[in-house]
Amino acid sequence: MFQAVMKNPELSAELVERLLGVRVKQVEYPELEKAIAPYYTSKGVRLDVYLKDEDRAIDVELQSYPQKALGKRMRYYQSMVDCDSLMKGQAYTKLKESYILFICKFDPFHDEKKTGYGLPRYTFKNICAENNSVNLDDKCVKVVYNASAYESVEDPKVRALLRFIQTNEPGEDDLSKRLSEFVARVKENEKFRKEFADMNLHDFDIMTEAKEEGLAEGRQEGRQEGLAEGEKIGARQNAIENARNFKAAGVDINIIAKCVGLSVEEIEKL
């Protein structure tokens, strides 16, 4: 759904401008699931939404669930964006200003006690450890939004947008209203509903295959103690989320039950 919304150049540019505070010049068309793999032996990346204009390149990612090694993920995404921005033989001065923007529905950064820092926005730039007034000036900025902390945002427009992302309630904000209306129209599109259902079925197949491989590996190593309690809870949350997605896409409840492993009664209550 995020990619469907960001497929609209006007909405995607306005969303990025509001969250980054930079002017996005005319974007011909945002590239969805932009795949970058500079060498056949290197690990490629598939960016959620990739926008470029004459001066800058912007990667936008939406994270609904915590991911491991977020910092290293952003570092690698940044390197791939740079590879895509500079052609062979071009001078480094031609390298575009770049932004890696992650929008999370949770606090991604925690202290030693695993307590979230609670900031709504985390901005990272390369500065000198010995003297913070010395900036590397590499024209690279990484921004992570914690939408769950939207209430503490001072800027009313940013607060309204993060609130919509977190709660799906547009309120009185103009951009959030237009995003909500666009989402409603997309949901009624039969082509999107089919693609959405196919995507979730594909993801389910991947998860099933990974689960089977993990169980096989566990048996080989003699670790047959079963899933830890935390993993069981996480697996159930994933099943519920997949069921919601299937149901929103109009998939038959009996098919959903077979796919996600929940009862028909549980799915009807979602």
PDB file of C-alpha atoms in Angstrom:
ATOM      1  CA  MET A   1       0.000   0.000   0.000  1.00  0.00           C
ATOM      2  CA  PHE A   2       2.896   2.348   0.810  1.00  0.00           C
ATOM      3  CA  GLN A   3       4.370   1.741  -2.620  1.00  0.00           C
ATOM      4  CA  ALA A   4       0.987   2.257  -4.276  1.00  0.00           C
ATOM      5  CA  VAL A   5       0.657   5.656  -2.586  1.00  0.00           C
ATOM      6  CA  MET A   6       4.229   6.667  -3.389  1.00  0.00           C
ATOM      7  CA  LYS A   7       3.600   5.790  -7.029  1.00  0.00           C
ATOM      8  CA  ASN A   8       1.896   9.183  -7.217  1.00  0.00           C
ATOM      9  CA  PRO A   9       4.750  11.671  -7.914  1.00  0.00           C
ATOM     10  CA  GLU A  10       2.933  14.623  -6.345  1.00  0.00           C
ATOM     11  CA  LEU A  11       2.096  12.802  -3.097  1.00  0.00           C
ATOM     12  CA  SER A  12       5.526  11.203  -2.814  1.00  0.00           C
ATOM     13  CA  ALA A  13       7.332  14.512  -3.351  1.00  0.00           C
ATOM     14  CA  GLU A  14       5.121  16.312  -0.815  1.00  0.00           C
ATOM     15  CA  LEU A  15       5.592  13.566   1.787  1.00  0.00           C
ATOM     16  CA  VAL A  16       9.372  13.653   1.364  1.00  0.00           C
ATOM     17  CA  GLU A  17       9.483  17.450   1.478  1.00  0.00           C
ATOM     18  CA  ARG A  18       7.515  17.505   4.706  1.00  0.00           C
ATOM     19  CA  LEU A  19       9.624  14.869   6.461  1.00  0.00           C
ATOM     20  CA  LEU A  20      13.037  15.990   5.218  1.00  0.00           C
ATOM     21  CA  GLY A  21      12.472  19.719   4.935  1.00  0.00           C
ATOM     22  CA  VAL A  22      14.076  19.844   1.480  1.00  0.00           C
ATOM     23  CA  ARG A  23      12.631  21.077  -1.788  1.00  0.00           C
ATOM     24  CA  VAL A  24      12.147  18.215  -4.226  1.00  0.00           C
ATOM     25  CA  LYS A  25      12.254  19.429  -7.802  1.00  0.00           C
ATOM     26  CA  GLN A  26      10.165  17.782 -10.475  1.00  0.00           C
ATOM     27  CA  VAL A  27      10.230  14.000 -10.130  1.00  0.00           C
ATOM     28  CA  GLU A  28       9.297  12.302 -13.380  1.00  0.00           C
ATOM     29  CA  TYR A  29       8.303   9.065 -11.686  1.00  0.00           C
ATOM     30  CA  PRO A  30       9.337   7.468  -8.398  1.00  0.00           C
ATOM     31  CA  GLU A  31      10.929   4.064  -8.938  1.00  0.00           C
ATOM     32  CA  LEU A  32       9.254   1.404  -6.812  1.00  0.00           C
ATOM     33  CA  GLU A  33      11.275  -1.519  -5.506  1.00  0.00           C
ATOM     34  CA  LYS A  34      14.349  -0.134  -7.256  1.00  0.00           C
ATOM     35  CA  ALA A  35      16.853  -2.983  -7.551  1.00  0.00           C
ATOM     36  CA  ILE A  36      20.549  -2.098  -7.439  1.00  0.00           C
ATOM     37  CA  ALA A  37      23.304  -4.721  -7.816  1.00  0.00           C
ATOM     38  CA  PRO A  38      26.491  -3.185  -9.254  1.00  0.00           C
ATOM     39  CA  TYR A  39      28.353  -6.511  -9.454  1.00  0.00           C
ATOM     40  CA  TYR A  40      26.990  -9.999  -9.959  1.00  0.00           C
ATOM     41  CA  THR A  41      28.948 -11.167  -6.893  1.00  0.00           C
ATOM     42  CA  SER A  42      27.720  -8.373  -4.601  1.00  0.00           C
ATOM     43  CA  LYS A  43      24.559  -8.311  -2.519  1.00  0.00           C
ATOM     44  CA  GLY A  44      21.906  -6.287  -4.307  1.00  0.00           C
ATOM     45  CA  VAL A  45      19.238  -4.205  -2.587  1.00  0.00           C
ATOM     46  CA  ARG A  46      15.597  -3.589  -3.416  1.00  0.00           C
ATOM     47  CA  LEU A  47      14.661  -0.116  -2.294  1.00  0.00           C
ATOM     48  CA  ASP A  48      11.015   0.585  -1.400  1.00  0.00           C
ATOM     49  CA  VAL A  49      10.777   3.984  -3.111  1.00  0.00           C
ATOM     50  CA  TYR A  50      13.597   5.751  -4.934  1.00  0.00           C
ATOM     51  CA  LEU A  51      13.306   9.376  -6.071  1.00  0.00           C
ATOM     52  CA  LYS A  52      15.857  11.413  -8.005  1.00  0.00           C
ATOM     53  CA  ASP A  53      16.034  14.921  -9.385  1.00  0.00           C
ATOM     54  CA  GLU A  54      18.951  16.969 -10.729  1.00  0.00           C
ATOM     55  CA  ASP A  55      20.528  17.555  -7.324  1.00  0.00           C
ATOM     56  CA  ARG A  56      19.677  14.677  -5.011  1.00  0.00           C
ATOM     57  CA  ALA A  57      18.771  11.023  -4.662  1.00  0.00           C
ATOM     58  CA  ILE A  58      16.312   9.937  -1.973  1.00  0.00           C
ATOM     59  CA  ASP A  59      15.558   6.429  -0.772  1.00  0.00           C
ATOM     60  CA  VAL A  60      12.367   6.099   1.297  1.00  0.00           C
ATOM     61  CA  GLU A  61      11.675   2.965   3.343  1.00  0.00           C
ATOM     62  CA  LEU A  62       8.685   2.110   5.539  1.00  0.00           C
ATOM     63  CA  GLN A  63       9.338  -0.299   8.421  1.00  0.00           C
ATOM     64  CA  SER A  64       6.295  -1.771  10.163  1.00  0.00           C
ATOM     65  CA  TYR A  65       8.320  -4.198  12.275  1.00  0.00           C
ATOM     66  CA  PRO A  66      11.785  -4.050  13.877  1.00  0.00           C
ATOM     67  CA  GLN A  67      14.628  -5.165  11.635  1.00  0.00           C
ATOM     68  CA  LYS A  68      18.056  -6.340  12.702  1.00  0.00           C
ATOM     69  CA  ALA A  69      21.104  -4.147  12.060  1.00  0.00           C
ATOM     70  CA  LEU A  70      19.154  -1.066  10.953  1.00  0.00           C
ATOM     71  CA  GLY A  71      22.314   1.051  10.955  1.00  0.00           C
ATOM     72  CA  LYS A  72      24.256  -1.358   8.758  1.00  0.00           C
ATOM     73  CA  ARG A  73      21.234  -1.703   6.471  1.00  0.00           C
ATOM     74  CA  MET A  74      21.158   2.079   5.997  1.00  0.00           C
ATOM     75  CA  ARG A  75      24.919   2.123   5.429  1.00  0.00           C
ATOM     76  CA  TYR A  76      24.647  -0.455   2.655  1.00  0.00           C
ATOM     77  CA  TYR A  77      21.625   1.218   1.066  1.00  0.00           C
ATOM     78  CA  GLN A  78      23.601   4.454   1.021  1.00  0.00           C
ATOM     79  CA  SER A  79      26.512   2.806  -0.770  1.00  0.00           C
ATOM     80  CA  MET A  80      24.187   1.360  -3.406  1.00  0.00           C
ATOM     81  CA  VAL A  81      22.481   4.710  -3.967  1.00  0.00           C
ATOM     82  CA  ASP A  82      25.901   6.316  -4.510  1.00  0.00           C
ATOM     83  CA  CYS A  83      26.863   3.603  -7.006  1.00  0.00           C
ATOM     84  CA  ASP A  84      23.648   4.266  -8.888  1.00  0.00           C
ATOM     85  CA  SER A  85      24.166   8.051  -8.877  1.00  0.00           C
ATOM     86  CA  LEU A  86      27.684   8.269 -10.280  1.00  0.00           C
ATOM     87  CA  MET A  87      28.486   7.023 -13.764  1.00  0.00           C
ATOM     88  CA  LYS A  88      31.856   5.521 -14.672  1.00  0.00           C
ATOM     89  CA  GLY A  89      34.425   8.239 -15.356  1.00  0.00           C
ATOM     90  CA  GLN A  90      32.445  11.010 -13.640  1.00  0.00           C
ATOM     91  CA  ALA A  91      34.160  13.208 -11.054  1.00  0.00           C
ATOM     92  CA  TYR A  92      33.210  12.851  -7.400  1.00  0.00           C
ATOM     93  CA  THR A  93      31.908  16.419  -7.522  1.00  0.00           C
ATOM     94  CA  LYS A  94      29.041  15.052  -9.652  1.00  0.00           C
ATOM     95  CA  LEU A  95      27.884  12.750  -6.852  1.00  0.00           C
ATOM     96  CA  LYS A  96      24.345  13.728  -5.898  1.00  0.00           C
ATOM     97  CA  GLU A  97      23.321  14.849  -2.430  1.00  0.00           C
ATOM     98  CA  SER A  98      21.636  11.816  -0.913  1.00  0.00           C
ATOM     99  CA  TYR A  99      19.059  11.084   1.761  1.00  0.00           C
ATOM    100  CA  ILE A 100      18.197   7.712   3.266  1.00  0.00           C
ATOM    101  CA  LEU A 101      14.797   8.106   4.929  1.00  0.00           C
ATOM    102  CA  PHE A 102      13.384   5.340   7.124  1.00  0.00           C
ATOM    103  CA  ILE A 103       9.856   5.739   8.494  1.00  0.00           C
ATOM    104  CA  CYS A 104       9.357   3.312  11.391  1.00  0.00           C
ATOM    105  CA  LYS A 105       6.171   2.554  13.321  1.00  0.00           C
ATOM    106  CA  PHE A 106       8.293   1.848  16.401  1.00  0.00           C
ATOM    107  CA  ASP A 107      11.331   3.279  18.201  1.00  0.00           C
ATOM    108  CA  PRO A 108      14.337   1.672  16.480  1.00  0.00           C
ATOM    109  CA  PHE A 109      16.998   2.840  18.943  1.00  0.00           C
ATOM    110  CA  HIS A 110      17.397   1.624  22.531  1.00  0.00           C
ATOM    111  CA  ASP A 111      19.785   2.103  25.443  1.00  0.00           C
ATOM    112  CA  GLU A 112      21.619  -0.634  27.341  1.00  0.00           C
ATOM    113  CA  LYS A 113      18.431  -1.443  29.253  1.00  0.00           C
ATOM    114  CA  LYS A 114      16.595  -1.916  25.934  1.00  0.00           C
ATOM    115  CA  THR A 115      14.503   1.189  26.594  1.00  0.00           C
ATOM    116  CA  GLY A 116      13.700   3.305  23.558  1.00  0.00           C
ATOM    117  CA  TYR A 117      15.164   6.797  23.486  1.00  0.00           C
ATOM    118  CA  GLY A 118      11.732   8.135  22.536  1.00  0.00           C
ATOM    119  CA  LEU A 119      12.786  10.668  19.909  1.00  0.00           C
ATOM    120  CA  PRO A 120      10.371  11.168  17.008  1.00  0.00           C
ATOM    121  CA  ARG A 121      13.263  11.857  14.627  1.00  0.00           C
ATOM    122  CA  TYR A 122      16.879  10.702  14.528  1.00  0.00           C
ATOM    123  CA  THR A 123      19.168  12.542  12.069  1.00  0.00           C
ATOM    124  CA  PHE A 124      22.649  11.257  11.314  1.00  0.00           C
ATOM    125  CA  LYS A 125      25.464  13.165   9.592  1.00  0.00           C
ATOM    126  CA  ASN A 126      29.199  12.487   9.445  1.00  0.00           C
ATOM    127  CA  ILE A 127      30.969  14.864  11.801  1.00  0.00           C
ATOM    128  CA  CYS A 128      34.407  14.891  13.448  1.00  0.00           C
ATOM    129  CA  ALA A 129      34.526  13.056  16.799  1.00  0.00           C
ATOM    130  CA  GLU A 130      37.290  15.359  18.057  1.00  0.00           C
ATOM    131  CA  ASN A 131      35.500  18.571  17.067  1.00  0.00           C
ATOM    132  CA  ASN A 132      31.772  18.460  16.314  1.00  0.00           C
ATOM    133  CA  SER A 133      31.951  21.737  14.411  1.00  0.00           C
ATOM    134  CA  VAL A 134      33.954  19.971  11.667  1.00  0.00           C
ATOM    135  CA  ASN A 135      31.569  18.425   9.149  1.00  0.00           C
ATOM    136  CA  LEU A 136      32.788  15.891   6.589  1.00  0.00           C
ATOM    137  CA  ASP A 137      30.414  17.581   4.128  1.00  0.00           C
ATOM    138  CA  ASP A 138      29.854  14.367   2.183  1.00  0.00           C
ATOM    139  CA  LYS A 139      26.296  15.530   1.337  1.00  0.00           C
ATOM    140  CA  CYS A 140      24.846  12.390   2.876  1.00  0.00           C
ATOM    141  CA  VAL A 141      22.053  12.470   5.469  1.00  0.00           C
ATOM    142  CA  LYS A 142      20.311   9.536   7.134  1.00  0.00           C
ATOM    143  CA  VAL A 143      16.974  10.246   8.811  1.00  0.00           C
ATOM    144  CA  VAL A 144      14.919   7.785  10.849  1.00  0.00           C
ATOM    145  CA  TYR A 145      11.407   8.694  11.987  1.00  0.00           C
ATOM    146  CA  ASN A 146       9.754   7.018  14.958  1.00  0.00           C
ATOM    147  CA  ALA A 147       6.053   7.463  14.150  1.00  0.00           C
ATOM    148  CA  SER A 148       5.025   6.037  17.530  1.00  0.00           C
ATOM    149  CA  ALA A 149       6.346   9.252  19.149  1.00  0.00           C
ATOM    150  CA  TYR A 150       4.289  11.564  16.917  1.00  0.00           C
ATOM    151  CA  GLU A 151       2.735  13.367  19.909  1.00  0.00           C
ATOM    152  CA  SER A 152       6.099  14.891  20.866  1.00  0.00           C
ATOM    153  CA  VAL A 153       6.749  16.449  17.415  1.00  0.00           C
ATOM    154  CA  GLU A 154       6.726  20.252  17.487  1.00  0.00           C
ATOM    155  CA  ASP A 155       6.011  20.836  13.792  1.00  0.00           C
ATOM    156  CA  PRO A 156       2.220  20.397  13.432  1.00  0.00           C
ATOM    157  CA  LYS A 157       2.446  19.220   9.806  1.00  0.00           C
ATOM    158  CA  VAL A 158       5.035  16.550  10.563  1.00  0.00           C
ATOM    159  CA  ARG A 159       3.112  15.529  13.692  1.00  0.00           C
ATOM    160  CA  ALA A 160      -0.094  15.117  11.683  1.00  0.00           C
ATOM    161  CA  LEU A 161       1.609  13.019   9.008  1.00  0.00           C
ATOM    162  CA  LEU A 162       3.306  10.718  11.534  1.00  0.00           C
ATOM    163  CA  ARG A 163       0.010  10.370  13.384  1.00  0.00           C
ATOM    164  CA  PHE A 164      -1.657   9.225  10.174  1.00  0.00           C
ATOM    165  CA  ILE A 165       1.150   6.737   9.460  1.00  0.00           C
ATOM    166  CA  GLN A 166       0.912   5.333  12.985  1.00  0.00           C
ATOM    167  CA  THR A 167      -2.878   5.311  13.500  1.00  0.00           C
ATOM    168  CA  ASN A 168      -4.326   5.474   9.964  1.00  0.00           C
ATOM    169  CA  GLU A 169      -6.432   8.438  11.135  1.00  0.00           C
ATOM    170  CA  PRO A 170      -5.980  11.486   8.866  1.00  0.00           C
ATOM    171  CA  GLY A 171      -7.487  14.097  11.175  1.00  0.00           C
ATOM    172  CA  GLU A 172      -7.737  17.615   9.723  1.00  0.00           C
ATOM    173  CA  ASP A 173      -4.361  17.669   7.966  1.00  0.00           C
ATOM    174  CA  ASP A 174      -4.701  18.257   4.220  1.00  0.00           C
ATOM    175  CA  LEU A 175      -1.905  15.918   3.082  1.00  0.00           C
ATOM    176  CA  SER A 176      -3.039  13.138   5.434  1.00  0.00           C
ATOM    177  CA  LYS A 177      -6.600  13.481   4.119  1.00  0.00           C
ATOM    178  CA  ARG A 178      -5.430  13.209   0.519  1.00  0.00           C
ATOM    179  CA  LEU A 179      -3.277  10.185   1.385  1.00  0.00           C
ATOM    180  CA  SER A 180      -6.240   8.547   3.135  1.00  0.00           C
ATOM    181  CA  GLU A 181      -8.541   9.233   0.187  1.00  0.00           C
ATOM    182  CA  PHE A 182      -5.936   7.836  -2.209  1.00  0.00           C
ATOM    183  CA  VAL A 183      -5.633   4.681  -0.090  1.00  0.00           C
ATOM    184  CA  ALA A 184      -9.420   4.248  -0.152  1.00  0.00           C
ATOM    185  CA  ARG A 185      -9.474   4.524  -3.948  1.00  0.00           C
ATOM    186  CA  VAL A 186      -6.606   2.065  -4.323  1.00  0.00           C
ATOM    187  CA  LYS A 187      -8.373  -0.481  -2.111  1.00  0.00           C
ATOM    188  CA  GLU A 188     -11.326  -0.454  -4.521  1.00  0.00           C
ATOM    189  CA  ASN A 189      -9.081  -1.178  -7.481  1.00  0.00           C
ATOM    190  CA  GLU A 190      -9.461  -4.834  -8.479  1.00  0.00           C
ATOM    191  CA  LYS A 191      -6.013  -4.969 -10.092  1.00  0.00           C
ATOM    192  CA  PHE A 192      -4.393  -3.753  -6.893  1.00  0.00           C
ATOM    193  CA  ARG A 193      -6.431  -6.179  -4.761  1.00  0.00           C
ATOM    194  CA  LYS A 194      -5.211  -9.087  -6.876  1.00  0.00           C
ATOM    195  CA  GLU A 195      -1.593  -7.889  -6.813  1.00  0.00           C
ATOM    196  CA  PHE A 196      -1.849  -7.316  -3.046  1.00  0.00           C
ATOM    197  CA  ALA A 197      -3.185 -10.831  -2.479  1.00  0.00           C
ATOM    198  CA  ASP A 198      -0.527 -12.342  -4.772  1.00  0.00           C
ATOM    199  CA  MET A 199       2.189 -10.417  -2.936  1.00  0.00           C
ATOM    200  CA  ASN A 200       1.050 -11.724   0.447  1.00  0.00           C
ATOM    201  CA  LEU A 201       0.787 -15.272  -0.869  1.00  0.00           C
ATOM    202  CA  HIS A 202       4.333 -14.920  -2.232  1.00  0.00           C
ATOM    203  CA  ASP A 203       5.563 -13.625   1.134  1.00  0.00           C
ATOM    204  CA  PHE A 204       3.768 -16.490   2.872  1.00  0.00           C
ATOM    205  CA  ASP A 205       5.520 -19.015   0.607  1.00  0.00           C
ATOM    206  CA  ILE A 206       8.890 -17.439   1.433  1.00  0.00           C
ATOM    207  CA  MET A 207       8.172 -17.539   5.177  1.00  0.00           C
ATOM    208  CA  THR A 208       7.031 -21.149   4.965  1.00  0.00           C
ATOM    209  CA  GLU A 209      10.163 -22.161   3.062  1.00  0.00           C
ATOM    210  CA  ALA A 210      12.384 -20.325   5.556  1.00  0.00           C
ATOM    211  CA  LYS A 211      10.577 -21.949   8.467  1.00  0.00           C
ATOM    212  CA  GLU A 212      11.024 -25.436   6.965  1.00  0.00           C
ATOM    213  CA  GLU A 213      14.727 -24.785   6.322  1.00  0.00           C
ATOM    214  CA  GLY A 214      15.157 -23.545   9.881  1.00  0.00           C
ATOM    215  CA  LEU A 215      13.457 -26.618  11.340  1.00  0.00           C
ATOM    216  CA  ALA A 216      15.579 -28.927   9.192  1.00  0.00           C
ATOM    217  CA  GLU A 217      18.750 -27.173  10.289  1.00  0.00           C
ATOM    218  CA  GLY A 218      17.639 -27.392  13.903  1.00  0.00           C
ATOM    219  CA  ARG A 219      17.041 -31.127  13.630  1.00  0.00           C
ATOM    220  CA  GLN A 220      20.478 -31.658  12.064  1.00  0.00           C
ATOM    221  CA  GLU A 221      22.138 -29.850  14.937  1.00  0.00           C
ATOM    222  CA  GLY A 222      20.137 -31.693  17.544  1.00  0.00           C
ATOM    223  CA  ARG A 223      18.267 -28.598  18.662  1.00  0.00           C
ATOM    224  CA  GLN A 224      14.698 -29.867  18.852  1.00  0.00           C
ATOM    225  CA  GLU A 225      13.597 -27.807  21.811  1.00  0.00           C
ATOM    226  CA  GLY A 226      11.035 -25.959  19.671  1.00  0.00           C
ATOM    227  CA  LEU A 227      10.508 -22.246  19.209  1.00  0.00           C
ATOM    228  CA  ALA A 228      11.214 -19.915  22.084  1.00  0.00           C
ATOM    229  CA  GLU A 229       8.206 -18.179  23.620  1.00  0.00           C
ATOM    230  CA  GLY A 230       9.168 -14.851  22.060  1.00  0.00           C
ATOM    231  CA  GLU A 231       9.388 -16.426  18.604  1.00  0.00           C
ATOM    232  CA  LYS A 232       5.948 -17.998  19.072  1.00  0.00           C
ATOM    233  CA  ILE A 233       4.477 -14.615  19.926  1.00  0.00           C
ATOM    234  CA  GLY A 234       6.194 -13.034  16.929  1.00  0.00           C
ATOM    235  CA  ALA A 235       4.965 -15.806  14.627  1.00  0.00           C
ATOM    236  CA  ARG A 236       1.394 -15.292  15.811  1.00  0.00           C
ATOM    237  CA  GLN A 237       1.626 -11.531  15.309  1.00  0.00           C
ATOM    238  CA  ASN A 238       2.859 -12.119  11.763  1.00  0.00           C
ATOM    239  CA  ALA A 239      -0.007 -14.537  11.139  1.00  0.00           C
ATOM    240  CA  ILE A 240      -2.538 -11.963  12.372  1.00  0.00           C
ATOM    241  CA  GLU A 241      -1.004  -9.212  10.228  1.00  0.00           C
ATOM    242  CA  ASN A 242      -1.001 -11.439   7.135  1.00  0.00           C
ATOM    243  CA  ALA A 243      -4.614 -12.397   7.818  1.00  0.00           C
ATOM    244  CA  ARG A 244      -5.561  -8.713   8.007  1.00  0.00           C
ATOM    245  CA  ASN A 245      -3.821  -8.053   4.687  1.00  0.00           C
ATOM    246  CA  PHE A 246      -5.540 -11.008   2.998  1.00  0.00           C
ATOM    247  CA  LYS A 247      -8.913  -9.948   4.371  1.00  0.00           C
ATOM    248  CA  ALA A 248      -8.423  -6.344   3.231  1.00  0.00           C
ATOM    249  CA  ALA A 249      -7.645  -7.691  -0.229  1.00  0.00           C
ATOM    250  CA  GLY A 250     -10.921  -9.656  -0.302  1.00  0.00           C
ATOM    251  CA  VAL A 251      -9.437 -13.160  -0.050  1.00  0.00           C
ATOM    252  CA  ASP A 252     -11.876 -15.866   1.088  1.00  0.00           C
ATOM    253  CA  ILE A 253     -11.676 -16.460   4.867  1.00  0.00           C
ATOM    254  CA  ASN A 254     -11.291 -20.226   4.506  1.00  0.00           C
ATOM    255  CA  ILE A 255      -8.278 -19.734   2.213  1.00  0.00           C
ATOM    256  CA  ILE A 256      -6.796 -17.243   4.687  1.00  0.00           C
ATOM    257  CA  ALA A 257      -7.177 -19.764   7.509  1.00  0.00           C
ATOM    258  CA  LYS A 258      -5.252 -22.399   5.550  1.00  0.00           C
ATOM    259  CA  CYS A 259      -2.496 -19.924   4.641  1.00  0.00           C
ATOM    260  CA  VAL A 260      -1.821 -18.342   8.024  1.00  0.00           C
ATOM    261  CA  GLY A 261      -2.778 -21.133  10.432  1.00  0.00           C
ATOM    262  CA  LEU A 262      -5.492 -19.218  12.316  1.00  0.00           C
ATOM    263  CA  SER A 263      -9.050 -20.402  12.826  1.00  0.00           C
ATOM    264  CA  VAL A 264     -11.928 -18.991  10.790  1.00  0.00           C
ATOM    265  CA  GLU A 265     -13.398 -17.603  14.008  1.00  0.00           C
ATOM    266  CA  GLU A 266     -10.200 -15.722  14.843  1.00  0.00           C
ATOM    267  CA  ILE A 267     -10.011 -14.237  11.348  1.00  0.00           C
ATOM    268  CA  GLU A 268     -13.669 -13.140  11.398  1.00  0.00           C
ATOM    269  CA  LYS A 269     -12.932 -11.076  14.514  1.00  0.00           C
ATOM    270  CA  LEU A 270     -10.107  -9.122  12.821  1.00  0.00           C
TER     271      LEU A 270
END
